[in-house]
mmCIF file of C-alpha atoms in Angstrom:
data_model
loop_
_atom_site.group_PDB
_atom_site.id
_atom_site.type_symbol
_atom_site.label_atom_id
_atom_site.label_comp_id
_atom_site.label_asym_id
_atom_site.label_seq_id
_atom_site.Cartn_x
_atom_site.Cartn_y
_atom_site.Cartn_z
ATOM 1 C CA UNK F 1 20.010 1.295 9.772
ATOM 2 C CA UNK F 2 18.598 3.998 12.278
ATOM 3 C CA UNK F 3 15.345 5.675 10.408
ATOM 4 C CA UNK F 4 12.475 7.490 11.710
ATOM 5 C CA UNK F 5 10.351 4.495 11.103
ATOM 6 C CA UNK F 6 12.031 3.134 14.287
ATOM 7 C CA UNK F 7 10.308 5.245 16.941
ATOM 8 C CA UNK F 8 7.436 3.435 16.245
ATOM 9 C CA UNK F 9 5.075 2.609 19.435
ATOM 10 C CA UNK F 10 1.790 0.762 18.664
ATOM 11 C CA UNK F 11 2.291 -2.879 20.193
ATOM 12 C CA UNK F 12 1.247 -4.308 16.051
ATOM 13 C CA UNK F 13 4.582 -2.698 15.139
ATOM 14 C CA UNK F 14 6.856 -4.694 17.119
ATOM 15 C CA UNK F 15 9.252 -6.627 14.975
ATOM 16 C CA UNK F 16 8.506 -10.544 14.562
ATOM 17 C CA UNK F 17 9.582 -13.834 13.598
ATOM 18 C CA UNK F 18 8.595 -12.927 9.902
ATOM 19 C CA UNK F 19 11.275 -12.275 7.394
ATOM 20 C CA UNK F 20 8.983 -9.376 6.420
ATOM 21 C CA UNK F 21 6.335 -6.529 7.655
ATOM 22 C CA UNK F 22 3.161 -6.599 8.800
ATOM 23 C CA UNK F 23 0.758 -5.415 5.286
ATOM 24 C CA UNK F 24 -2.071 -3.350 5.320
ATOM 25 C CA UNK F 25 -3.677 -2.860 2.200
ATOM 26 C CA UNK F 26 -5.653 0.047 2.045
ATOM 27 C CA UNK F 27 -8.329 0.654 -0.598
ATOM 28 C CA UNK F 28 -10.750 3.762 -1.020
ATOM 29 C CA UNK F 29 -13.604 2.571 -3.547
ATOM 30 C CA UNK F 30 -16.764 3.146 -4.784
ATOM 31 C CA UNK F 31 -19.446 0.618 -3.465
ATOM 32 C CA UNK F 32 -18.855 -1.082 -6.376
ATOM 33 C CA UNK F 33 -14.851 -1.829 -5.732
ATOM 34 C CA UNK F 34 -14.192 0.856 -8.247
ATOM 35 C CA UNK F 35 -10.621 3.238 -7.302
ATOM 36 C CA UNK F 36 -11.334 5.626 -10.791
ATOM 37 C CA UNK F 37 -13.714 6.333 -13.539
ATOM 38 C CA UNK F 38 -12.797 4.594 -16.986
ATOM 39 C CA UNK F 39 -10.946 7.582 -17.662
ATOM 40 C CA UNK F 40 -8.686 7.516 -14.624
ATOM 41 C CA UNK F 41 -10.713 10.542 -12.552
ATOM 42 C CA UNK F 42 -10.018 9.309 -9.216
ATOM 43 C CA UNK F 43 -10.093 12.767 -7.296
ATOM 44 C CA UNK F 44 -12.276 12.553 -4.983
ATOM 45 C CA UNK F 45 -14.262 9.195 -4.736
ATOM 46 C CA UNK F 46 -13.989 9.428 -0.562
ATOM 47 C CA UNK F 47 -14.568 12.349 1.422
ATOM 48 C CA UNK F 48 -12.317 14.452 3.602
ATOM 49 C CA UNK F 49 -13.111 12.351 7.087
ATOM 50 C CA UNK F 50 -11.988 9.424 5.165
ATOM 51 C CA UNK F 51 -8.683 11.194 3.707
ATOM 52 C CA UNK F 52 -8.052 12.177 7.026
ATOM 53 C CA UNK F 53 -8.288 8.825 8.025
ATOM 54 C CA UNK F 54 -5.811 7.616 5.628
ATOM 55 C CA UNK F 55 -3.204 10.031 6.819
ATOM 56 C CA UNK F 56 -3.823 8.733 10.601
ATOM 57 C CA UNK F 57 -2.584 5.250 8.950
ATOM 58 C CA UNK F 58 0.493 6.398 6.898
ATOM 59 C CA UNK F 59 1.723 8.371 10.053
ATOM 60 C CA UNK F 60 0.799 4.653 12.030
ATOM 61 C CA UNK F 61 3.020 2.925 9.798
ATOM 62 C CA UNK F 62 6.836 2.586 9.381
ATOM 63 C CA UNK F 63 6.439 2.337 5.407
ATOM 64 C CA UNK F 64 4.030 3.286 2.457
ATOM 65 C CA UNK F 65 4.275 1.494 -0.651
ATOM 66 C CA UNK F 66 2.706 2.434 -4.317
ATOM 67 C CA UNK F 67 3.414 0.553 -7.301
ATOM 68 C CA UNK F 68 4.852 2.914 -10.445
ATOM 69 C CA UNK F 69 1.901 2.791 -12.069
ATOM 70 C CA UNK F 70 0.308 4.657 -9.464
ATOM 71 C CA UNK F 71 3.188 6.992 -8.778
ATOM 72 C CA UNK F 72 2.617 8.177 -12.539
ATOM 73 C CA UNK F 73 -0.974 8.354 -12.624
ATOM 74 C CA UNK F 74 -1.561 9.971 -9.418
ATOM 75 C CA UNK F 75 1.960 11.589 -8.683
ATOM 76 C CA UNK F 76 0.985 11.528 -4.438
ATOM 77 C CA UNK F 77 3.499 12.616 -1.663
ATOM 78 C CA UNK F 78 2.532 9.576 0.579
ATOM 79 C CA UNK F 79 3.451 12.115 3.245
ATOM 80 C CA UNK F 80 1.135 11.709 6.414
ATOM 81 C CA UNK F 81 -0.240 15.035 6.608
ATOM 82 C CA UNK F 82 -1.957 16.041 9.776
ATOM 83 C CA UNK F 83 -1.592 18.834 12.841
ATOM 84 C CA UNK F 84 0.361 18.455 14.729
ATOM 85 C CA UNK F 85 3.095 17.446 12.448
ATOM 86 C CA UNK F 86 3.636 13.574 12.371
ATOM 87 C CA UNK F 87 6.226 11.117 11.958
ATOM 88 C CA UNK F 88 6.710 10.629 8.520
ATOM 89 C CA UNK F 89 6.589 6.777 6.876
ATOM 90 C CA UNK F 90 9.462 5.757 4.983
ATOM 91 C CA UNK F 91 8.034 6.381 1.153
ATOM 92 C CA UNK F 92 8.550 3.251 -1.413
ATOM 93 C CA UNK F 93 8.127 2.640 -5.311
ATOM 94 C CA UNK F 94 8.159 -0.046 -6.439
ATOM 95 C CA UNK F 95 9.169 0.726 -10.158
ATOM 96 C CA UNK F 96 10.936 -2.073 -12.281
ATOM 97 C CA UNK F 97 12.434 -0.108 -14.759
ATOM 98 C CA UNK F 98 12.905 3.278 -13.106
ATOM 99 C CA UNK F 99 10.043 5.394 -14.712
ATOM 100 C CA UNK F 100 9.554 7.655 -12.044
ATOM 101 C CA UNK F 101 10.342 11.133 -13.768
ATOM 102 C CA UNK F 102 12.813 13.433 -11.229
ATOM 103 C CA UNK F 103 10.193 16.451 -11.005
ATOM 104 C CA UNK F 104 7.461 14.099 -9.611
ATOM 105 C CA UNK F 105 6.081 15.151 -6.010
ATOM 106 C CA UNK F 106 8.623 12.073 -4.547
ATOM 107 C CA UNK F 107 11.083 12.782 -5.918
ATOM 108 C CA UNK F 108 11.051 16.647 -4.795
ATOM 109 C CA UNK F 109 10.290 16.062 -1.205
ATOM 110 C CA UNK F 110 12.685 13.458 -0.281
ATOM 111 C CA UNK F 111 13.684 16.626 2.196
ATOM 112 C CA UNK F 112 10.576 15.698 4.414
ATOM 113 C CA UNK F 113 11.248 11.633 4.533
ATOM 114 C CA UNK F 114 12.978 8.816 3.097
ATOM 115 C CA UNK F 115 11.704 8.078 0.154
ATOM 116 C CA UNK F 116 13.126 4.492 -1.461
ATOM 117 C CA UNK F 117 12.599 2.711 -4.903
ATOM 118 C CA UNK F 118 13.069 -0.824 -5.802
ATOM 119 C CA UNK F 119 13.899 -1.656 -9.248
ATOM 120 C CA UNK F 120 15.438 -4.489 -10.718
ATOM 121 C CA UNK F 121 18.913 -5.107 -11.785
ATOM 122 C CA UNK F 122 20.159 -4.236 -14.931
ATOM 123 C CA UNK F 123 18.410 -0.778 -15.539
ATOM 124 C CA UNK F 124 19.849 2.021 -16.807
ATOM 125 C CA UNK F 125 22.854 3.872 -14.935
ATOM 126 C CA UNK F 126 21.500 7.659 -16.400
ATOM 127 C CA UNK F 127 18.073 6.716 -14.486
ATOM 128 C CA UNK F 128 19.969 6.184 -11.256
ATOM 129 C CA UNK F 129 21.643 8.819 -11.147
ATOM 130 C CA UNK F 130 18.656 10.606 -12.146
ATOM 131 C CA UNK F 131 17.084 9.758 -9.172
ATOM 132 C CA UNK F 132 19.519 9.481 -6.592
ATOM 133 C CA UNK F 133 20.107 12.870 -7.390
ATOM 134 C CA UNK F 134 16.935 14.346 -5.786
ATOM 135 C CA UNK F 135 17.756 12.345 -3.030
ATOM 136 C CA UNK F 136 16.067 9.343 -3.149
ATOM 137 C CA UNK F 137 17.749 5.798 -2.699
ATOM 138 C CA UNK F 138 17.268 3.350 -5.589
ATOM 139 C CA UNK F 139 17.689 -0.523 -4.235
ATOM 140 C CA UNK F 140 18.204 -2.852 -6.689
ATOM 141 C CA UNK F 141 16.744 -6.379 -6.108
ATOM 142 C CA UNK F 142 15.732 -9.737 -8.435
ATOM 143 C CA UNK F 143 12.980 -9.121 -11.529
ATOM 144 C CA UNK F 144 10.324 -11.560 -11.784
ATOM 145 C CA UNK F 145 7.710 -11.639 -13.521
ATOM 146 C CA UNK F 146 4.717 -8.516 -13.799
ATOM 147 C CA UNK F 147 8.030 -6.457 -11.968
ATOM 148 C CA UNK F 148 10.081 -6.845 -8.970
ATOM 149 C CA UNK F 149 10.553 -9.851 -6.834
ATOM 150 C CA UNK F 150 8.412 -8.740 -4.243
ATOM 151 C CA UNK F 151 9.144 -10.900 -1.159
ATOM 152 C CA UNK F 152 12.957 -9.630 -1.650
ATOM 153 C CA UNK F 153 11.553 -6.235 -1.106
ATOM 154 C CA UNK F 154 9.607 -6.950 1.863
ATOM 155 C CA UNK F 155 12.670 -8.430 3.070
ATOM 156 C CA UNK F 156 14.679 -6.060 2.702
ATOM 157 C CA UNK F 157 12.381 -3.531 4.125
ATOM 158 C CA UNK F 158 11.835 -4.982 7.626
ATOM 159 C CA UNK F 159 15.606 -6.193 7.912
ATOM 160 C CA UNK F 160 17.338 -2.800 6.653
ATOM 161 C CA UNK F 161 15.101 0.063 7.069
ATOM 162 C CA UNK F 162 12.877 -1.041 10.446
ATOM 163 C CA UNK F 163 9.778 -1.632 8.226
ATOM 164 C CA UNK F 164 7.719 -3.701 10.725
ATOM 165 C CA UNK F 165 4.288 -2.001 9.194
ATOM 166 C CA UNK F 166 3.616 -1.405 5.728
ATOM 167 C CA UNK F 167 0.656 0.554 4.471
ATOM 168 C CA UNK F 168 0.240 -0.499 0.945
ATOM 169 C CA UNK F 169 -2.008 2.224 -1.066
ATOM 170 C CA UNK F 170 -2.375 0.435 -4.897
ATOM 171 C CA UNK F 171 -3.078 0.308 -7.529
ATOM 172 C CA UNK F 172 -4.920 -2.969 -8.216
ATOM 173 C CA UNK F 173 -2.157 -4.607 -10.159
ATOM 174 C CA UNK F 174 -0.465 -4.459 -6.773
ATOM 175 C CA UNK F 175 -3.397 -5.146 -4.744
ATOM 176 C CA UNK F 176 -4.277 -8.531 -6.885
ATOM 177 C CA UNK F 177 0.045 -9.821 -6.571
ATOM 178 C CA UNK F 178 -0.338 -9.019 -2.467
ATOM 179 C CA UNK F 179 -3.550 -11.018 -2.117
ATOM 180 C CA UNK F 180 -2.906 -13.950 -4.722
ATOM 181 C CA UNK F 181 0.339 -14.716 -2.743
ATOM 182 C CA UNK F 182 -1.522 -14.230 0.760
ATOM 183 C CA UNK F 183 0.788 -11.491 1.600
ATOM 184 C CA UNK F 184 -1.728 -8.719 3.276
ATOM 185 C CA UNK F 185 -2.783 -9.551 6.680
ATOM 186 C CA UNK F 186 -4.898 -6.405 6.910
ATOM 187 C CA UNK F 187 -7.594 -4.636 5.236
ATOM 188 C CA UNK F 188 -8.554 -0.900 5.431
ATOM 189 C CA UNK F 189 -11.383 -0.451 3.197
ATOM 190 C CA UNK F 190 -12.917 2.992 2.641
ATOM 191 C CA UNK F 191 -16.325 3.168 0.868
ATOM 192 C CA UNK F 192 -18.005 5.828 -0.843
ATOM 193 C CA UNK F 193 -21.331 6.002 -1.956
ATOM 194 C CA UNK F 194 -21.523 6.069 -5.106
ATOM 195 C CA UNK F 195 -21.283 3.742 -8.274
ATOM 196 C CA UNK F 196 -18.543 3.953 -11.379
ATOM 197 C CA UNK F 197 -20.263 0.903 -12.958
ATOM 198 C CA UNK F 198 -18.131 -1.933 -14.761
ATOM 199 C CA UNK F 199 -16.221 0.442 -16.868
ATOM 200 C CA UNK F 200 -14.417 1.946 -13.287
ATOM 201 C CA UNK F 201 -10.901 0.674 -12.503
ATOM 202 C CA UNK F 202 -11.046 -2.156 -10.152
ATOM 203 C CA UNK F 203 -9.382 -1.817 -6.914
ATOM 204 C CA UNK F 204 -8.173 -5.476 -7.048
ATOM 205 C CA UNK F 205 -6.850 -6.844 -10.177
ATOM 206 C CA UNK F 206 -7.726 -10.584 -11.737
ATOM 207 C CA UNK F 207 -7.039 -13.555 -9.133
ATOM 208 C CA UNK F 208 -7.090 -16.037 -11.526
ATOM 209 C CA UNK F 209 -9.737 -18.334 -9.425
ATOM 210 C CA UNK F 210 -11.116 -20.879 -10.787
ATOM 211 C CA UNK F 211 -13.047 -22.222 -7.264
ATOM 212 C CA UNK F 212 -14.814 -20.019 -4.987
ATOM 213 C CA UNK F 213 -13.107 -23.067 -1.810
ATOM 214 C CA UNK F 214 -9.599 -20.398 -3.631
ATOM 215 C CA UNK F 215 -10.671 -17.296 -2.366
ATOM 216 C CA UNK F 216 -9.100 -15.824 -0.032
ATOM 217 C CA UNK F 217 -11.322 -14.935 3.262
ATOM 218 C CA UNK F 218 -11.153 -12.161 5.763
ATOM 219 C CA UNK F 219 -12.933 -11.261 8.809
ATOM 220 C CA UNK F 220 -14.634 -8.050 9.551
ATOM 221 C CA UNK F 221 -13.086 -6.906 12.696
ATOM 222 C CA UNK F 222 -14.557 -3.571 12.726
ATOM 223 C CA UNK F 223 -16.879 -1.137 10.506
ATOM 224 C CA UNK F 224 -17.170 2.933 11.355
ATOM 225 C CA UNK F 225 -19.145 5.775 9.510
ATOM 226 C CA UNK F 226 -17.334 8.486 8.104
ATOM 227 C CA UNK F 227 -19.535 11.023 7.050
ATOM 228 C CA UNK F 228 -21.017 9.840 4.067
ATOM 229 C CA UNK F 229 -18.075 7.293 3.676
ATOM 230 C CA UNK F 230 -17.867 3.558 5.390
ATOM 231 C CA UNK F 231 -14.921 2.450 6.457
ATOM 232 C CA UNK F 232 -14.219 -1.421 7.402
ATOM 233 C CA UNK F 233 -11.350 -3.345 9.106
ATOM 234 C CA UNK F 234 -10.523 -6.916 7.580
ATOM 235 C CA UNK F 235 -8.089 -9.546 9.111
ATOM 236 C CA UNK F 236 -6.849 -12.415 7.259
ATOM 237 C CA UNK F 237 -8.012 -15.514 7.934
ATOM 238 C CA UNK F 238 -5.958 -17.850 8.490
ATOM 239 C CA UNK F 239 -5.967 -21.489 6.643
ATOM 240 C CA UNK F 240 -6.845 -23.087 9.612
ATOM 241 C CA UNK F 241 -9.605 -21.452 10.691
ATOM 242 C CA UNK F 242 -12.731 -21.080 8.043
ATOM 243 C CA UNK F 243 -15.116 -17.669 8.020
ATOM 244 C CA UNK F 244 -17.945 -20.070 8.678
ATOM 245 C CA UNK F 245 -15.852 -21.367 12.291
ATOM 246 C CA UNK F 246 -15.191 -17.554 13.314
ATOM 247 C CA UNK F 247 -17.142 -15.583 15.766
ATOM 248 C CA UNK F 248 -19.248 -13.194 14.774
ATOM 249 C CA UNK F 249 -17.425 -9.431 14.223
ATOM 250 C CA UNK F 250 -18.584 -6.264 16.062
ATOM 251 C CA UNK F 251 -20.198 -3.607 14.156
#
C-alpha cells in the first residue's frame, strides 16, 4: 500500500529479510533513567537542541509508535516538526482496548499523516467508529498478554504500510516488552542533567532478570553534546559477539 513512508532514502531504511522494521527506541531521561517526576511532570526534562533532535528522527523514520498509555498522558502529535516542512512518519497506537478519546491531538490531525491504531479483536464497534471517524485507521490484530500481540504489529507494519524504520518513543511499559523480547536494535538516548530521584518514572520498565550473564548489552556507537543535554547512540549486540569482544566506540 503506497504511503509517504515509502520515499524513504537513508541506506538503514531499505527493506530486509526481517518479517518486521528496523526499531529505534528513543528515550529522553534524566541522568538517573527517569522520563517524569512521581507526579507525571514530564515537560521539559531535555532541552530544545535535544527536541529538535528528536524531530530530525521521526522525520528519518517511516513510523512512530507510542503505547496508549502515553497517548493519554502526554496527548503528542508525533508529527516531525521542523523547517522546511518534512515528510511526515506514519503515526501508531498501540491501544488494546481503544481508549484513545476522538478530540486527542491524533486523532485531530490525521489531515497532516497517517495516523494508525492497533487494538485487539473483540472491542467495541461504537469505539471504531469513533475513531475511524476522525480519520484514523483502526487494525485489529491478536491480544496477548500486557496488550497487543506485538510481533503481529510489527508485521504488519513493514509488510502493509512500508514501515522499514520505526522510531519507538515510550513509555517504559513499552520500552521494557521491546527490550525483554530483543526487539530494538537501536538506541537514541537523550540525557538531561538533572536528577528525579527513585520516585521518577522509569524510562524502562521491570526485566524480570534474575542474572546480570540476562541482560541485554549494547554498544555505544556514538555520544554528542547538546547544549546542556547528552545524547548517545546504542546498537544491539548481538548474541554472538560479547561487549567485552567489541572494539572500543568513538566518542
Amino acid at each position: 500500500m503506497p504511503t509517504q513512508a515509502a520515499t524513504q532514502s537513508p541506506q538503514e531504511n531499505a527493506p530486509s529479510a526481517s518479517p518486521r522494521p528496523v526499531i529505534i527506541l528513543k528515550l529522553a531521561t534524566s541522568l538517573d533513567g527517569r522520563i517524569a517526576t512521581a507526579t507525571g511532570e514530564s515537560r521539559w526534562i531535555t532541552g530544545e537542541l535535544a527536541r529538535a533532535k528528536v524531530h530530525r528522527l521521526r522525520a528519518d523514520s517511516d513510523g512512530v509508535l507510542i503505547g496508549s498509555g502515553t497517548a493519554l498522558s502526554d496527548d503528542p502529535e508525533l508529527t516531525a516538526r521542523l523547517k522546511p516542512a518534512a515528510k511526515q512518519p506514519v503515526r501508531i497506537v498501540l491501544d488494546t482496548d481503544l481508549r484513545l478519546p476522538s478530540t486527542s491531538k491524533l486523532a485531530r490531525t490525521t489531515d497532516q499523516g497517517q495516523v494508525l491504531i492497533y487494538a485487539a479483536r473483540g472491542v467495541e464497534p461504537s469505539a471504531v467508529e469513533r475513531l475511524t471517524a476522525t480519520g484514523a485507521k483502526v487494525v485489529f490484530v491478536p491480544r496477548s498478554m500486557g496488550g497487543v500481540e506485538l510481533e503481529a504489529v510489527f508485521e504488519d507494519l513493514k509488510t502493509n504500510w512500508a514501515v522499514n524504520t520505526l522510531l519507538v518513543e515510550g513509555g517504559g511499559a513499552l520500552a521494557a516488552s521491546l527490550i525483554k523480547r530483543g526487539l530494538v536494535d537501536r538506541l537514541e538516548w537523550f540525557r538531561a542533567p538533572i536528577l528525579l530521584g527513585e520516585e521518577g518514572r522509569a524510562a524502562i520498565g521491570p526485566l524480570q532478570l534474575k542474572h546480570l550473564a540476562d541482560a541485554p548489552a549494547f554498544k555505544k556507537v556514538a555520544s554528542r553534546q547538546l547544549g546542556p543535554d547528552l545524547w548517545e547512540t546504542y546498537e544491539k549486540v548481538s548474541a554472538e559477539c560479547s561487549p567485552e569482544s567489541s572494539p572500543p566506540s568513538e566518542k
